[in-house]
Amino acid sequence: QVQLVESGGGLVQPGVSLRLSCVASGLTVSRSAMAWFRQTPGKEREYVGGFSRSGGYTYYADSVKGRFTVSRDNAANTLFLQMNSLKPEDTAVYYCAADQRIITSSLRIPAQYDYWGQGTQVTVSS
């Protein structure tokens, strides 16, 4: 049974950094497509960044390029999202997602992922 457990969210001021973690069980992070999505009330789930199945490609939404970095610790089977220079518009529930069959051209599509974490709230406010 696959489980993805996110942690690291919280309430922070604009400009600071935060790191989210996603611990996976039941699948191997290094052999799966892994991604972070985020969602605010009334809006669709938005792709933030992630790895292709091979790990050879990383992708980021334009809104976070240069500020957010996705990484993974294969030994710990964990995905991370380092978020720097946070802005109020980054406020959302952040979800970890995984899939073992997804193709590269579909990485940004939420419906293509089979497995999801429960989400962690990130609030950026002064």
CSV table of N, CA and C in Angstrom, one decimal:
chain,number,residue,atom,x,y,z
A,1,GLN,N,0.8,-1.2,0.0
A,1,GLN,CA,0.0,0.0,0.0
A,1,GLN,C,0.9,1.2,0.0
A,2,VAL,N,0.6,2.2,-0.9
A,2,VAL,CA,1.4,3.4,-1.0
A,2,VAL,C,0.9,4.4,-0.1
A,3,GLN,N,1.8,5.1,0.6
A,3,GLN,CA,1.5,6.2,1.5
A,3,GLN,C,2.5,7.3,1.2
A,4,LEU,N,2.0,8.5,1.2
A,4,LEU,CA,2.8,9.7,1.1
A,4,LEU,C,2.4,10.6,2.2
A,5,VAL,N,3.4,11.0,3.0
A,5,VAL,CA,3.1,11.8,4.2
A,5,VAL,C,3.9,13.1,4.2
A,6,GLU,N,3.2,14.2,4.0
A,6,GLU,CA,3.9,15.5,4.0
A,6,GLU,C,4.0,16.1,5.3
A,7,SER,N,5.0,17.0,5.5
A,7,SER,CA,5.2,17.7,6.7
A,7,SER,C,6.0,19.0,6.4
A,8,GLY,N,6.0,19.9,7.3
A,8,GLY,CA,6.9,21.1,7.2
A,8,GLY,C,6.1,22.4,6.9
A,9,GLY,N,4.8,22.3,6.7
A,9,GLY,CA,4.1,23.5,6.5
A,9,GLY,C,4.0,24.4,7.7
A,10,GLY,N,3.4,25.6,7.6
A,10,GLY,CA,3.2,26.5,8.7
A,10,GLY,C,2.9,27.9,8.3
A,11,LEU,N,2.9,28.8,9.3
A,11,LEU,CA,2.6,30.2,9.1
A,11,LEU,C,4.0,30.9,9.1
A,12,VAL,N,4.3,31.6,8.0
A,12,VAL,CA,5.6,32.3,7.9
A,12,VAL,C,5.4,33.7,7.4
A,13,GLN,N,6.3,34.6,7.6
A,13,GLN,CA,6.3,35.9,7.0
A,13,GLN,C,6.8,36.0,5.6
A,14,PRO,N,6.4,36.9,4.8
A,14,PRO,CA,7.0,37.0,3.5
A,14,PRO,C,8.5,37.2,3.5
A,15,GLY,N,9.1,36.5,2.5
A,15,GLY,CA,10.6,36.6,2.4
A,15,GLY,C,11.4,35.5,3.0
A,16,VAL,N,10.7,34.8,3.9
A,16,VAL,CA,11.5,33.7,4.6
A,16,VAL,C,11.4,32.4,3.8
A,17,SER,N,12.1,31.4,4.3
A,17,SER,CA,12.2,30.1,3.6
A,17,SER,C,11.5,29.0,4.4
A,18,LEU,N,11.1,28.0,3.7
A,18,LEU,CA,10.4,26.8,4.4
A,18,LEU,C,10.8,25.6,3.5
A,19,ARG,N,10.9,24.5,4.2
A,19,ARG,CA,11.1,23.2,3.5
A,19,ARG,C,10.1,22.2,3.8
A,20,LEU,N,9.4,21.7,2.8
A,20,LEU,CA,8.4,20.6,2.9
A,20,LEU,C,9.1,19.3,2.7
A,21,SER,N,8.6,18.3,3.4
A,21,SER,CA,9.1,16.9,3.2
A,21,SER,C,7.9,16.0,2.8
A,22,CYS,N,8.2,15.0,2.1
A,22,CYS,CA,7.2,14.0,1.7
A,22,CYS,C,7.9,12.6,1.8
A,23,VAL,N,7.5,11.9,2.9
A,23,VAL,CA,8.1,10.6,3.1
A,23,VAL,C,7.2,9.5,2.4
A,24,ALA,N,7.8,8.7,1.5
A,24,ALA,CA,7.0,7.7,0.8
A,24,ALA,C,7.2,6.3,1.3
A,25,SER,N,6.2,5.5,1.3
A,25,SER,CA,6.3,4.1,1.6
A,25,SER,C,5.4,3.4,0.6
A,26,GLY,N,5.8,2.2,0.3
A,26,GLY,CA,5.1,1.4,-0.7
A,26,GLY,C,5.5,1.6,-2.2
A,27,LEU,N,6.4,2.6,-2.4
A,27,LEU,CA,7.0,2.8,-3.7
A,27,LEU,C,8.4,3.4,-3.5
A,28,THR,N,9.1,3.4,-4.6
A,28,THR,CA,10.5,3.9,-4.5
A,28,THR,C,10.6,5.2,-5.2
A,29,VAL,N,10.9,6.2,-4.4
A,29,VAL,CA,11.0,7.6,-4.9
A,29,VAL,C,11.9,7.7,-6.2
A,30,SER,N,13.0,7.0,-6.2
A,30,SER,CA,14.0,7.2,-7.3
A,30,SER,C,13.5,6.5,-8.6
A,31,ARG,N,12.4,5.7,-8.5
A,31,ARG,CA,11.9,5.1,-9.7
A,31,ARG,C,10.5,5.5,-10.0
A,32,SER,N,10.1,6.6,-9.4
A,32,SER,CA,8.7,7.1,-9.6
A,32,SER,C,8.8,8.5,-10.1
A,33,ALA,N,7.7,9.0,-10.8
A,33,ALA,CA,7.6,10.4,-11.0
A,33,ALA,C,7.0,11.0,-9.7
A,34,MET,N,7.7,12.0,-9.2
A,34,MET,CA,7.3,12.7,-8.0
A,34,MET,C,7.0,14.1,-8.2
A,35,ALA,N,6.0,14.7,-7.5
A,35,ALA,CA,5.7,16.1,-7.8
A,35,ALA,C,5.1,16.8,-6.6
A,36,TRP,N,5.2,18.0,-6.5
A,36,TRP,CA,4.5,18.9,-5.6
A,36,TRP,C,3.4,19.7,-6.4
A,37,PHE,N,2.2,19.7,-5.8
A,37,PHE,CA,1.1,20.5,-6.3
A,37,PHE,C,0.7,21.4,-5.1
A,38,ARG,N,-0.1,22.5,-5.5
A,38,ARG,CA,-0.7,23.3,-4.4
A,38,ARG,C,-2.1,23.7,-4.9
A,39,GLN,N,-2.9,24.0,-3.9
A,39,GLN,CA,-4.3,24.3,-4.1
A,39,GLN,C,-4.8,25.3,-3.1
A,40,THR,N,-5.5,26.3,-3.6
A,40,THR,CA,-6.2,27.3,-2.8
A,40,THR,C,-7.7,27.1,-3.0
A,41,PRO,N,-8.5,27.6,-2.0
A,41,PRO,CA,-10.0,27.3,-2.1
A,41,PRO,C,-10.5,27.9,-3.4
A,42,GLY,N,-11.3,27.1,-4.1
A,42,GLY,CA,-12.0,27.5,-5.3
A,42,GLY,C,-11.2,27.5,-6.6
A,43,LYS,N,-9.9,27.0,-6.4
A,43,LYS,CA,-9.1,27.0,-7.6
A,43,LYS,C,-8.6,25.5,-7.9
A,44,GLU,N,-8.2,25.3,-9.1
A,44,GLU,CA,-7.7,23.9,-9.4
A,44,GLU,C,-6.3,23.7,-8.8
A,45,ARG,N,-6.0,22.4,-8.7
A,45,ARG,CA,-4.7,22.1,-8.1
A,45,ARG,C,-3.6,22.5,-9.2
A,46,GLU,N,-2.6,23.2,-8.7
A,46,GLU,CA,-1.6,23.7,-9.6
A,46,GLU,C,-0.3,23.0,-9.4
A,47,TYR,N,0.3,22.6,-10.5
A,47,TYR,CA,1.7,22.0,-10.5
A,47,TYR,C,2.7,23.0,-10.0
A,48,VAL,N,3.6,22.5,-9.1
A,48,VAL,CA,4.6,23.4,-8.6
A,48,VAL,C,6.0,22.9,-9.1
A,49,GLY,N,6.3,21.7,-9.0
A,49,GLY,CA,7.6,21.2,-9.5
A,49,GLY,C,7.7,19.7,-9.2
A,50,GLY,N,8.7,19.0,-9.9
A,50,GLY,CA,8.9,17.6,-9.6
A,50,GLY,C,9.8,17.0,-10.5
A,51,PHE,N,10.0,15.6,-10.4
A,51,PHE,CA,10.9,14.8,-11.2
A,51,PHE,C,10.1,13.9,-12.1
A,52,SER,N,10.7,13.6,-13.3
A,52,SER,CA,10.1,12.6,-14.1
A,52,SER,C,10.5,11.2,-13.5
A,53,ARG,N,10.0,10.2,-14.1
A,53,ARG,CA,10.2,8.8,-13.5
A,53,ARG,C,11.7,8.5,-13.5
A,54,SER,N,12.4,8.9,-14.6
A,54,SER,CA,13.8,8.6,-14.6
A,54,SER,C,14.6,9.5,-13.7
A,55,GLY,N,14.0,10.6,-13.3
A,55,GLY,CA,14.8,11.5,-12.5
A,55,GLY,C,15.6,12.4,-13.4
A,56,GLY,N,15.6,12.2,-14.7
A,56,GLY,CA,16.4,13.0,-15.5
A,56,GLY,C,15.9,14.4,-15.8
A,57,TYR,N,14.7,14.6,-15.5
A,57,TYR,CA,14.1,15.9,-15.8
A,57,TYR,C,13.5,16.5,-14.5
A,58,THR,N,13.6,17.7,-14.3
A,58,THR,CA,12.9,18.4,-13.2
A,58,THR,C,12.2,19.6,-13.9
A,59,TYR,N,11.0,19.9,-13.4
A,59,TYR,CA,10.2,20.9,-14.0
A,59,TYR,C,9.6,21.8,-12.9
A,60,TYR,N,9.4,23.1,-13.2
A,60,TYR,CA,8.9,24.0,-12.2
A,60,TYR,C,7.9,24.9,-12.9
A,61,ALA,N,6.8,25.3,-12.1
A,61,ALA,CA,5.9,26.3,-12.6
A,61,ALA,C,6.6,27.6,-12.7
A,62,ASP,N,6.2,28.4,-13.7
A,62,ASP,CA,6.8,29.7,-13.9
A,62,ASP,C,6.8,30.6,-12.7
A,63,SER,N,5.7,30.5,-11.9
A,63,SER,CA,5.5,31.3,-10.7
A,63,SER,C,6.5,31.0,-9.6
A,64,VAL,N,7.2,29.9,-9.6
A,64,VAL,CA,8.1,29.5,-8.6
A,64,VAL,C,9.6,29.3,-9.0
A,65,LYS,N,9.8,29.4,-10.3
A,65,LYS,CA,11.2,29.3,-10.9
A,65,LYS,C,12.1,30.3,-10.2
A,66,GLY,N,13.3,29.7,-9.8
A,66,GLY,CA,14.3,30.6,-9.2
A,66,GLY,C,14.1,30.7,-7.7
A,67,ARG,N,12.9,30.3,-7.2
A,67,ARG,CA,12.7,30.4,-5.7
A,67,ARG,C,12.5,29.1,-5.1
A,68,PHE,N,11.9,28.1,-5.8
A,68,PHE,CA,11.6,26.8,-5.2
A,68,PHE,C,12.5,25.8,-5.9
A,69,THR,N,12.9,24.8,-5.1
A,69,THR,CA,13.8,23.7,-5.6
A,69,THR,C,13.2,22.4,-5.0
A,70,VAL,N,13.0,21.4,-6.0
A,70,VAL,CA,12.6,20.1,-5.6
A,70,VAL,C,13.9,19.2,-5.5
A,71,SER,N,13.9,18.4,-4.5
A,71,SER,CA,15.1,17.5,-4.4
A,71,SER,C,14.5,16.2,-3.7
A,72,ARG,N,15.4,15.2,-3.7
A,72,ARG,CA,15.0,13.9,-3.1
A,72,ARG,C,16.2,13.2,-2.4
A,73,ASP,N,15.9,12.5,-1.4
A,73,ASP,CA,16.8,11.7,-0.7
A,73,ASP,C,16.5,10.2,-0.9
A,74,ASN,N,17.2,9.6,-1.8
A,74,ASN,CA,16.8,8.2,-2.2
A,74,ASN,C,16.9,7.3,-1.0
A,75,ALA,N,17.9,7.4,-0.2
A,75,ALA,CA,18.1,6.5,0.9
A,75,ALA,C,16.9,6.6,1.9
A,76,ALA,N,16.4,7.8,2.1
A,76,ALA,CA,15.3,8.1,3.0
A,76,ALA,C,14.0,7.9,2.3
A,77,ASN,N,14.0,7.7,1.0
A,77,ASN,CA,12.8,7.6,0.2
A,77,ASN,C,11.9,8.8,0.4
A,78,THR,N,12.5,10.0,0.3
A,78,THR,CA,11.8,11.2,0.7
A,78,THR,C,12.0,12.3,-0.4
A,79,LEU,N,10.9,13.0,-0.7
A,79,LEU,CA,10.9,14.2,-1.6
A,79,LEU,C,10.9,15.4,-0.8
A,80,PHE,N,11.6,16.5,-1.2
A,80,PHE,CA,11.6,17.7,-0.5
A,80,PHE,C,11.2,18.9,-1.5
A,81,LEU,N,10.7,19.9,-0.9
A,81,LEU,CA,10.4,21.2,-1.6
A,81,LEU,C,11.0,22.3,-0.8
A,82,GLN,N,12.1,22.9,-1.3
A,82,GLN,CA,12.7,24.0,-0.6
A,82,GLN,C,12.1,25.3,-1.2
A,83,MET,N,11.5,26.1,-0.4
A,83,MET,CA,10.8,27.3,-0.8
A,83,MET,C,11.5,28.5,-0.2
A,84,ASN,N,12.0,29.3,-1.0
A,84,ASN,CA,12.7,30.5,-0.6
A,84,ASN,C,12.0,31.8,-1.1
A,85,SER,N,12.3,32.9,-0.4
A,85,SER,CA,11.6,34.2,-0.8
A,85,SER,C,10.1,34.0,-0.9
A,86,LEU,N,9.5,33.4,0.1
A,86,LEU,CA,8.1,33.2,0.0
A,86,LEU,C,7.3,34.5,-0.1
A,87,LYS,N,6.2,34.4,-0.8
A,87,LYS,CA,5.3,35.5,-1.1
A,87,LYS,C,3.9,35.1,-0.6
A,88,PRO,N,3.0,36.1,-0.3
A,88,PRO,CA,1.7,35.8,0.1
A,88,PRO,C,0.9,34.9,-0.9
A,89,GLU,N,1.2,35.1,-2.1
A,89,GLU,CA,0.5,34.3,-3.2
A,89,GLU,C,1.0,32.9,-3.2
A,90,ASP,N,2.0,32.5,-2.4
A,90,ASP,CA,2.4,31.1,-2.3
A,90,ASP,C,1.5,30.4,-1.2
A,91,THR,N,0.6,31.1,-0.5
A,91,THR,CA,-0.2,30.5,0.4
A,91,THR,C,-1.2,29.5,-0.2
A,92,ALA,N,-1.1,28.3,0.3
A,92,ALA,CA,-1.9,27.2,-0.3
A,92,ALA,C,-1.7,25.9,0.6
A,93,VAL,N,-2.5,24.9,0.2
A,93,VAL,CA,-2.2,23.6,0.7
A,93,VAL,C,-1.3,22.9,-0.3
A,94,TYR,N,-0.2,22.4,0.2
A,94,TYR,CA,0.8,21.7,-0.7
A,94,TYR,C,0.6,20.2,-0.6
A,95,TYR,N,0.6,19.6,-1.8
A,95,TYR,CA,0.4,18.1,-1.8
A,95,TYR,C,1.6,17.5,-2.5
A,96,CYS,N,2.0,16.3,-2.0
A,96,CYS,CA,2.9,15.5,-2.7
A,96,CYS,C,2.2,14.5,-3.5
A,97,ALA,N,2.7,14.2,-4.7
A,97,ALA,CA,2.0,13.2,-5.6
A,97,ALA,C,3.1,12.3,-6.2
A,98,ALA,N,2.7,11.1,-6.5
A,98,ALA,CA,3.6,10.1,-7.1
A,98,ALA,C,2.8,9.2,-8.1
A,99,ASP,N,3.6,8.8,-9.1
A,99,ASP,CA,3.0,7.8,-10.1
A,99,ASP,C,4.2,7.0,-10.7
A,100,GLN,N,3.9,5.8,-11.0
A,100,GLN,CA,4.9,4.9,-11.5
A,100,GLN,C,4.8,4.6,-13.0
A,101,ARG,N,3.8,5.2,-13.6
A,101,ARG,CA,3.7,5.0,-15.1
A,101,ARG,C,3.6,6.2,-15.9
A,102,ILE,N,3.5,7.4,-15.3
A,102,ILE,CA,3.2,8.6,-16.0
A,102,ILE,C,4.3,9.0,-17.0
A,103,ILE,N,3.9,9.5,-18.1
A,103,ILE,CA,4.9,9.9,-19.1
A,103,ILE,C,5.3,11.4,-18.9
A,104,THR,N,6.4,11.8,-19.4
A,104,THR,CA,7.0,13.1,-19.2
A,104,THR,C,6.0,14.2,-19.6
A,105,SER,N,5.3,14.1,-20.7
A,105,SER,CA,4.5,15.1,-21.2
A,105,SER,C,3.2,15.3,-20.3
A,106,SER,N,3.0,14.4,-19.4
A,106,SER,CA,1.8,14.5,-18.5
A,106,SER,C,2.2,14.9,-17.0
A,107,LEU,N,3.4,15.2,-16.8
A,107,LEU,CA,3.8,15.5,-15.4
A,107,LEU,C,3.1,16.6,-14.7
A,108,ARG,N,2.5,17.5,-15.5
A,108,ARG,CA,1.9,18.7,-14.8
A,108,ARG,C,0.4,18.5,-14.6
A,109,ILE,N,-0.1,17.3,-15.0
A,109,ILE,CA,-1.6,17.1,-14.9
A,109,ILE,C,-1.9,16.3,-13.7
A,110,PRO,N,-2.7,16.9,-12.7
A,110,PRO,CA,-3.0,16.2,-11.5
A,110,PRO,C,-3.7,14.8,-11.7
A,111,ALA,N,-4.6,14.7,-12.6
A,111,ALA,CA,-5.3,13.5,-12.8
A,111,ALA,C,-4.5,12.3,-13.2
A,112,GLN,N,-3.3,12.6,-13.7
A,112,GLN,CA,-2.4,11.5,-14.1
A,112,GLN,C,-1.6,10.8,-12.9
A,113,TYR,N,-1.8,11.4,-11.7
A,113,TYR,CA,-1.1,10.8,-10.6
A,113,TYR,C,-2.0,9.9,-9.8
A,114,ASP,N,-1.5,8.7,-9.5
A,114,ASP,CA,-2.3,7.7,-8.7
A,114,ASP,C,-2.2,8.0,-7.2
A,115,TYR,N,-1.2,8.5,-6.7
A,115,TYR,CA,-1.0,8.6,-5.3
A,115,TYR,C,-0.8,10.0,-4.8
A,116,TRP,N,-1.5,10.3,-3.7
A,116,TRP,CA,-1.4,11.7,-3.1
A,116,TRP,C,-1.3,11.6,-1.6
A,117,GLY,N,-0.6,12.6,-1.1
A,117,GLY,CA,-0.5,12.8,0.4
A,117,GLY,C,-1.7,13.6,0.8
A,118,GLN,N,-1.8,13.8,2.1
A,118,GLN,CA,-2.9,14.5,2.7
A,118,GLN,C,-2.9,16.0,2.6
A,119,GLY,N,-1.7,16.5,2.3
A,119,GLY,CA,-1.5,17.9,2.2
A,119,GLY,C,-1.0,18.6,3.4
A,120,THR,N,-0.3,19.7,3.3
A,120,THR,CA,0.2,20.5,4.4
A,120,THR,C,0.0,21.9,4.1
A,121,GLN,N,-0.5,22.7,5.0
A,121,GLN,CA,-0.9,24.1,4.8
A,121,GLN,C,0.4,25.0,4.9
A,122,VAL,N,0.5,25.8,3.9
A,122,VAL,CA,1.6,26.9,4.0
A,122,VAL,C,0.8,28.2,3.9
A,123,THR,N,1.1,29.1,4.9
A,123,THR,CA,0.5,30.4,4.9
A,123,THR,C,1.6,31.4,5.0
A,124,VAL,N,1.6,32.3,4.1
A,124,VAL,CA,2.6,33.4,4.1
A,124,VAL,C,1.9,34.7,4.3
A,125,SER,N,2.1,35.3,5.5
A,125,SER,CA,1.4,36.5,5.8
A,125,SER,C,2.2,37.3,6.8
A,126,SER,N,2.1,38.6,6.7
A,126,SER,CA,2.8,39.5,7.7
A,126,SER,C,1.9,39.8,8.9
